[in-house]
Every structure is written in structure tokens, then in C-alpha cells.
Coordinates of C-alpha atoms and ligand atoms in Angstrom, one line a residue:
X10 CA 108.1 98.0 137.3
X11 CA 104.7 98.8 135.5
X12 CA 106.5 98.8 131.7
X13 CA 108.2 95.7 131.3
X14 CA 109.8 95.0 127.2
X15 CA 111.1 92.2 125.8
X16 CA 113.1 92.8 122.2
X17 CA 113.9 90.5 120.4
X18 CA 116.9 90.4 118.4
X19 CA 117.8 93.6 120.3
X20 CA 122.0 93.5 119.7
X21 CA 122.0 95.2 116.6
X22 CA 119.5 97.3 114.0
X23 CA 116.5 98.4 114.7
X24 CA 116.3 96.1 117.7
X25 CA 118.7 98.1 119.2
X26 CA 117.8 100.9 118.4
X27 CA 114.2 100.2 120.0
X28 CA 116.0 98.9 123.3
X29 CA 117.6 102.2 123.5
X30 CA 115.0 104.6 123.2
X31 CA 112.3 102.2 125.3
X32 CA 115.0 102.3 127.9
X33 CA 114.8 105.7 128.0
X34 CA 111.2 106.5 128.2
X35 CA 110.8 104.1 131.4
X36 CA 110.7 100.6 130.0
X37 CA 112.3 97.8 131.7
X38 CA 114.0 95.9 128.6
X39 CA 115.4 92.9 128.3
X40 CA 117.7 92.6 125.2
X41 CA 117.5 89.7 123.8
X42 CA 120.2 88.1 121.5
X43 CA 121.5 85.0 119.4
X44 CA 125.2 84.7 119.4
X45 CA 126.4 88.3 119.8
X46 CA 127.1 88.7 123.5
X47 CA 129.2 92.1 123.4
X48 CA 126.7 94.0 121.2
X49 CA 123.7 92.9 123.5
X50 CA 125.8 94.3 126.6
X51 CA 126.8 97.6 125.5
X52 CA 123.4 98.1 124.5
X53 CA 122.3 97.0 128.4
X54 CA 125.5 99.4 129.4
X55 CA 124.2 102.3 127.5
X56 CA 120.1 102.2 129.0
X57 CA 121.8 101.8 132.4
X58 CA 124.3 104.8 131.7
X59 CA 120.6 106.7 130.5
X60 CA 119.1 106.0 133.9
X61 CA 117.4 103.1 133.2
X62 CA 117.2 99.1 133.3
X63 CA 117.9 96.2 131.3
X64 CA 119.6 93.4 130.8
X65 CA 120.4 90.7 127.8
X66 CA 119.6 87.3 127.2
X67 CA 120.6 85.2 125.1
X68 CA 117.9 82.9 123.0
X69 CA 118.0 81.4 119.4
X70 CA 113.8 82.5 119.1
X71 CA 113.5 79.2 116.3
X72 CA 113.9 76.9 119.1
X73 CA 111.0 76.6 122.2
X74 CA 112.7 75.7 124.9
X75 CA 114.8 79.0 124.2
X76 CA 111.8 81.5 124.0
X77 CA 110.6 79.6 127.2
X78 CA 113.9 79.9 129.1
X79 CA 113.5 83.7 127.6
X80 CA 110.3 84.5 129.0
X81 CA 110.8 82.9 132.4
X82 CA 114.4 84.5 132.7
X83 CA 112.4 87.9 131.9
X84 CA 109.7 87.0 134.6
X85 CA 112.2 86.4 137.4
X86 CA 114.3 89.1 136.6
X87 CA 111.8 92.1 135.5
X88 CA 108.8 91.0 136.3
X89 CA 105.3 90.6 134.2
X90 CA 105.8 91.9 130.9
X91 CA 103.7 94.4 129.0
X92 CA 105.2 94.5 126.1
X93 CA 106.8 92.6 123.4
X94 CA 108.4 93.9 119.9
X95 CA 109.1 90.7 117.9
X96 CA 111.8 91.8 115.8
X97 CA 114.8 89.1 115.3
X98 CA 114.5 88.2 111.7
X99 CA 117.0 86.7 109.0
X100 CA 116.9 86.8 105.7
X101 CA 119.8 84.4 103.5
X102 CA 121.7 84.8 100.3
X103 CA 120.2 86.7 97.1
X104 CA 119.1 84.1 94.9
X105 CA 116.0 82.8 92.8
X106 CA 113.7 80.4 93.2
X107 CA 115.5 77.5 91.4
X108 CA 118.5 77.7 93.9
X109 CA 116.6 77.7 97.6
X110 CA 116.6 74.2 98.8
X111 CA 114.1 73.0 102.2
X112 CA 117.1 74.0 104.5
X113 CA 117.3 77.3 103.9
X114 CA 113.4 78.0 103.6
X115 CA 112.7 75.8 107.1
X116 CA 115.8 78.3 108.7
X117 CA 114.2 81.6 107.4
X118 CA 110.8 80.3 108.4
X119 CA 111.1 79.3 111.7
X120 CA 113.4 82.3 112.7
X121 CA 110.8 85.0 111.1
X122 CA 107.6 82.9 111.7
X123 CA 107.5 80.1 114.2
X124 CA 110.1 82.4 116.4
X125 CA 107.5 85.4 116.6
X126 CA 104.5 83.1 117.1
X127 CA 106.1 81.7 119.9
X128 CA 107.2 84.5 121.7
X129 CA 103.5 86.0 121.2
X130 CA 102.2 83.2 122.8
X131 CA 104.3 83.4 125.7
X132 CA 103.4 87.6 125.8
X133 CA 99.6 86.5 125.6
X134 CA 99.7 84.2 128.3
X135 CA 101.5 86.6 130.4
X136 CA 99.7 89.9 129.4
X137 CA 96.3 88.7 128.9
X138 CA 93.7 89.8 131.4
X139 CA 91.6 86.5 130.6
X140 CA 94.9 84.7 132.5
X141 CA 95.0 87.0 135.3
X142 CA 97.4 89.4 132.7
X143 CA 97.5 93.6 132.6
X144 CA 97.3 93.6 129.3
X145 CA 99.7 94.7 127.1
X146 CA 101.1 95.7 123.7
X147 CA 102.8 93.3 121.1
X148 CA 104.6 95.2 117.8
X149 CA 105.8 92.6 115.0
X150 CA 108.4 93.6 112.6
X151 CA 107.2 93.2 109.1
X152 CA 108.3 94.6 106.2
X153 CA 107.9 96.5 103.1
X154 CA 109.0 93.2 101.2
X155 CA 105.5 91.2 102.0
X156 CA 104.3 94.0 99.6
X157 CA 106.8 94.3 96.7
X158 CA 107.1 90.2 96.9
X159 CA 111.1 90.9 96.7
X160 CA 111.9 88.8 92.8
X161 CA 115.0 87.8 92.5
X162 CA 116.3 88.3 96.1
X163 CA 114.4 86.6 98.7
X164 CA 111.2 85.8 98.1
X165 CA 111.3 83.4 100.8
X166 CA 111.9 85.7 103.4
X167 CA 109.3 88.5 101.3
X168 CA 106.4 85.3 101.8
X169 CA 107.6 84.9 105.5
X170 CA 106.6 88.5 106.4
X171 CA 103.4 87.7 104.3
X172 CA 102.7 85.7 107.3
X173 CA 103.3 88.6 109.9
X174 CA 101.0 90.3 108.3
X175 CA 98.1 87.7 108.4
X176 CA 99.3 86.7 112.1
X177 CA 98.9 90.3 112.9
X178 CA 95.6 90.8 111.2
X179 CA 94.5 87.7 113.4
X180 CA 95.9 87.5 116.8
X181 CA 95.1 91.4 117.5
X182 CA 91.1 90.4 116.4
X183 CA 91.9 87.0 118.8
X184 CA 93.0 89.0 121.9
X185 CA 91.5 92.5 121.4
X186 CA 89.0 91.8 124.6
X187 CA 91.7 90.9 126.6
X188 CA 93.8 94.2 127.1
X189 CA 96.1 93.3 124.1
X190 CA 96.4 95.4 121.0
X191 CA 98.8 93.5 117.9
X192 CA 100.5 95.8 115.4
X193 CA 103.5 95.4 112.7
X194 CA 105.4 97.7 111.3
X195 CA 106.6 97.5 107.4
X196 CA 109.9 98.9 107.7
X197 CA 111.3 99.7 104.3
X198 CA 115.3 99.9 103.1
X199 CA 116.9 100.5 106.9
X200 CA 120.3 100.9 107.3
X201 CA 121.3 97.9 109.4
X202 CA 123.6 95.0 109.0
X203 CA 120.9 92.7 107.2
X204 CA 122.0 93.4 103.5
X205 CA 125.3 92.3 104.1
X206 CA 123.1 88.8 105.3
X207 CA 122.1 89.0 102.2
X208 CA 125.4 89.2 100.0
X209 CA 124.9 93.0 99.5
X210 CA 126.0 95.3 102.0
X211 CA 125.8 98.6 99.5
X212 CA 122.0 97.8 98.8
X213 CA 120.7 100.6 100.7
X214 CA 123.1 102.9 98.3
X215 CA 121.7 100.9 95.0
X216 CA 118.6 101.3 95.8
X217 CA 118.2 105.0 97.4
X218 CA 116.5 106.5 94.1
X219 CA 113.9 104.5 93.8
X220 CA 112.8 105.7 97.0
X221 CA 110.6 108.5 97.0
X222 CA 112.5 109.9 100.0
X223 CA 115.6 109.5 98.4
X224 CA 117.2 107.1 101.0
X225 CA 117.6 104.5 103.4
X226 CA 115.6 104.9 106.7
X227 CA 118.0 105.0 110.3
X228 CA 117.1 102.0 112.8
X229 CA 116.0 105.4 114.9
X230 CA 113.2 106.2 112.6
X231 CA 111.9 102.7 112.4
X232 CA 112.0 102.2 116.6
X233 CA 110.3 105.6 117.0
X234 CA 106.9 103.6 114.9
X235 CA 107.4 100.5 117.3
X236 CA 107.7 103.1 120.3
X237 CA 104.7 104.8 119.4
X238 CA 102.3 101.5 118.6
X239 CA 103.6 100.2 122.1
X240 CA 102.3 103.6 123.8
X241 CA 98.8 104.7 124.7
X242 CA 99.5 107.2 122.2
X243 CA 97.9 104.6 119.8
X244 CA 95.0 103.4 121.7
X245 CA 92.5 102.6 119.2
X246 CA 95.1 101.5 117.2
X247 CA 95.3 97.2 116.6
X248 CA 95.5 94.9 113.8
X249 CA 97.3 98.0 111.9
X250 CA 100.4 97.4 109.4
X251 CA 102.0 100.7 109.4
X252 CA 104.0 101.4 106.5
X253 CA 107.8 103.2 107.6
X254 CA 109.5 102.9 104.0
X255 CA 110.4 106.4 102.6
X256 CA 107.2 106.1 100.7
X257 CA 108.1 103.0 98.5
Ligands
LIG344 P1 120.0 92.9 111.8 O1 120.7 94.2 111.9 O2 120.4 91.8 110.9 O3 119.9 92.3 113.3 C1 119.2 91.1 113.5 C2 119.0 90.9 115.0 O4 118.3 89.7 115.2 C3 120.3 90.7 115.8 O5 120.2 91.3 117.1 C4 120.4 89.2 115.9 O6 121.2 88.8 117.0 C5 119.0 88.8 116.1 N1 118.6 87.5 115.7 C6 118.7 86.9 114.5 N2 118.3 85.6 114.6 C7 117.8 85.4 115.8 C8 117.3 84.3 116.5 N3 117.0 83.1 115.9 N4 117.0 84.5 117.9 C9 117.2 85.7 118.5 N5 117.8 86.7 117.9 C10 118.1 86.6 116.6 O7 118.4 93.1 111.5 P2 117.6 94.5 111.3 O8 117.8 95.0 109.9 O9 117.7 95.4 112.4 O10 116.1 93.9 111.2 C11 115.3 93.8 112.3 C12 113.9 93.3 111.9 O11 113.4 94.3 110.9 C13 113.9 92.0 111.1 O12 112.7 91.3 111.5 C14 113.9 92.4 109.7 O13 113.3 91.4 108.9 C15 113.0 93.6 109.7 N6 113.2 94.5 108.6 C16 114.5 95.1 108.4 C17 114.6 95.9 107.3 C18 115.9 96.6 106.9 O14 116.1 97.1 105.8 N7 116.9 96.5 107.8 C19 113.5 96.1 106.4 C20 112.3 95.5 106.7 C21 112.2 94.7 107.8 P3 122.8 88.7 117.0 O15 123.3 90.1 117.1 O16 123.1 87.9 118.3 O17 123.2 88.0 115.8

């Protein structure tokens, strides 16, 4: 197999979503998952009822010798990947500043940072055509919140996308000559299950009006960006932040 995906976070949201439609248009895919098992597998059960192949793995992407159990699992069972969409992320409790304690920041930030570092290094060293790679394609979920700066919310998790962005900027420039474009997307309010992480599962509703769109984006519309940034459709296209928000 020539397309070979790894998603991670890929049980639920706009991981899943992603899984699904890669599945469809030819891409091996693993799912990859944290702690829910059943999710991950109907999403596998669904590709494979489509025609096409995948399986799931679970991985907690903040520890290394996960992602690297991840990757090799991926190698043995797909083959070489070419492409990666580093998309597991958390975010905790509303709050402000005076209530986040080192525990909480050090989860959020290795999760949503040292997690989709890790597994792009493991893509790079597979993909790149300096180590005997194909090349390949690596999409990083940002988000509209490294923009707005989220007050009163999670800035934490706002300053941890921050650092997508800059890592995206960077590693596309650092392995450009090698086959490998680097891209995020910026999703903006998507209706998934990470407001209720965050203590609000009607924010999508209490925020819809201030969207110029007038609503919350489907996990579809956001995996239809990834899809096309993974594609040759986007050829010249690295180092790019693409904004998929509504127009906030
Ligand atoms: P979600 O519905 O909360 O799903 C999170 C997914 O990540 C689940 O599949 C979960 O696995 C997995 N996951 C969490 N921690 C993990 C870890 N340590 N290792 C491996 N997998 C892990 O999230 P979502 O809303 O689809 O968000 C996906 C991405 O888009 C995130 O990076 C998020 O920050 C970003 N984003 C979302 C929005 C939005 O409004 N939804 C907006 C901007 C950006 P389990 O199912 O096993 O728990």
C-alpha cells in the first residue's frame, strides 16, 4: 500500500472523522486511540465495511515508548507510512490563570506538544527521502484558539497550540528538501466531545453568534482541510496554517 495514515486520536471528533473519509479515498489508516477501545473499532469496522483498511491502536501519544510501540505496530502491520495527521489533543477544565497548577499545564503540554513532536519525528524518520523515506505529508491540528489566546478558559491549552503553529512554521522549512510538506489546520468551534472536557458541553450553542457563519463547524468539514493538505492537491502548499473557523 502506497498511502499509508496514521491518526492520532482517531476514536472520536475530527479524528474520526479524518479516518473515515482517508479510508475511503485509498489510505491505509491506522486509528489510533487512548482509552476508548470500542469507538476506535467501529471506526476500523466502518472503513472496512467502505472497502478499505485499517486498524486501531492503542497509544497514550504523551508517553515515548507508546508513540514508538505506535509507529513500529504501524510499520509491521501497513507498511511505510506517508502520512501523519497529529490530531489527539486535550484541553482541561475552564478556569483562569490563578487556579492552573504545574500538573495540569505539564498534562495539557505534553499531550498537545511533546505528543505531536514525537510522532513527527517518528513520520520524518520514516518518510524522509534523506533516510531512504518516500516522502510524505504531515497535517497538525491547531486551532483557532492560538489566535484569540482563549481568556478565561484555557489559555494553557490556547499557548500549547501557539507552539503547533511555530513547530509547523519550522519543521516544514526543516524537511522541505526531503519530500515532506508540514501543514496545520486552525479548526474553529467543532462540534465534538472536547467542550464537555472542558466543563461546557453547550459551548458550541453559546457561542454560535459570534461566528460569522452562524455555527459550529461538523468534524466532516474540518477532516475535508486535513484531507486536502495531505493530497497532491496542495502541492506547493507547506509551512501553511489554514484557518477552518466559520470566519472567526
Ligand atoms: P475529542 O472529540 O475530544 O477527541 C479527542 C481524541 O484524542 C480522542 O480520539 C481521544 O482518544 C484522543 N486522545 C486524547 N489524548 C490522547 C493521547 N494522549 N494519546 C492518544 N490519543 C489521545 O477532540 P476533537 O474535538 O476531535 O479535537 C481533535 C483535535 O482538534 C485536537 O487537537 C483539538 O485540540 C483540535 N481542535 C478541536 C476543536 C473543536 O472545537 N473540537 C477546535 C480547535 C482545535 P479516546 O477516544 O481514546 O479518549
Amino acid at each position: 500500500m502506497d498511502k499509508v495514515l496514521i491518526v492520532t486520536g482517531g476514536s472520536r471528533g475530527i479524528g474520526a472523522a479524518t479516518a473515515r473519509i482517508a479510508g475511503r479515498r485509498g489510505y491505509a489508516v491506522c486509528v489510533n486511540f487512548l482509552k476508548n477501545k470500542v469507538a476506535a473499532k467501529q471506526i476500523v469496522d466502518k472503513i472496512n465495511a467502505d472497502g478499505g483498511q485499517a486498524i486501531a491502536v492503542g497509544a497514550d501519544i504523551s508517553k515515548e515508548e507508546e508513540v514508538l510501540e505506535l509507529f513500529s505496530t504501524v510499520d509491521d502491520r501497513l507498511g511505510k507510512i506517508s502520512a501523519l495527521v497529529n490530531n489527539a489533543g486535550i484541553l482541561e477544565s475552564q478556569m483562569r490563570i490563578e487556579d492552573m497548577d504545574s500538573k495540569r499545564l505539564n498534562r495539557v503540554f505534553l499531550t498537545n506538544i511533546t505528543g505531536s513532536i514525537l510522532c513527527a519525528r517518528e513520520a520524518v524518520k520514516r518518510m524522509s527521502i534523506k533516510n531512504g523515506g518516500n516522502g510524505g505529508t504531515i497535517v497538525n491540528l491547531s486551532s483557532a484558539a492560538a489566535r484569540l489566546g482563549s481568556p478565561g478558559e484555557y489559555i494553557d491549552y490556547a499557548a500549547s497550540k501557539g507552539a503547533i503553529d511555530t513547530f509547523t512554521r519550522g519543521l516544514a522549512q526543516e524537511v522541505a528538501e526531503e519530500g515532506i510538506r508540514v501543514n496545520a489546520v486552525r479548526p474553529g468551534v467543532i462540534e465534538t466531545d472536547i467542550h464537555a472536557s472542558g466543563g461546557e458541553p453547550g459551548r458550541v450553542e453559546r457561542i454560535k453568534d459570534t461566528i460569522p457563519l452562524k455555527r459550529g463547524g461538523k468534524p466532516e468539514e474540518v477532516a475535508r482541510s486535513i484531507m486536502w493538505l495531505l493530497s497532491s492537491e496542495s502541492s506547493y502548499t507547506t509551512g501553511a496554517l489554514l484557518e477552518v473557523s466559520g470566519g472567526r
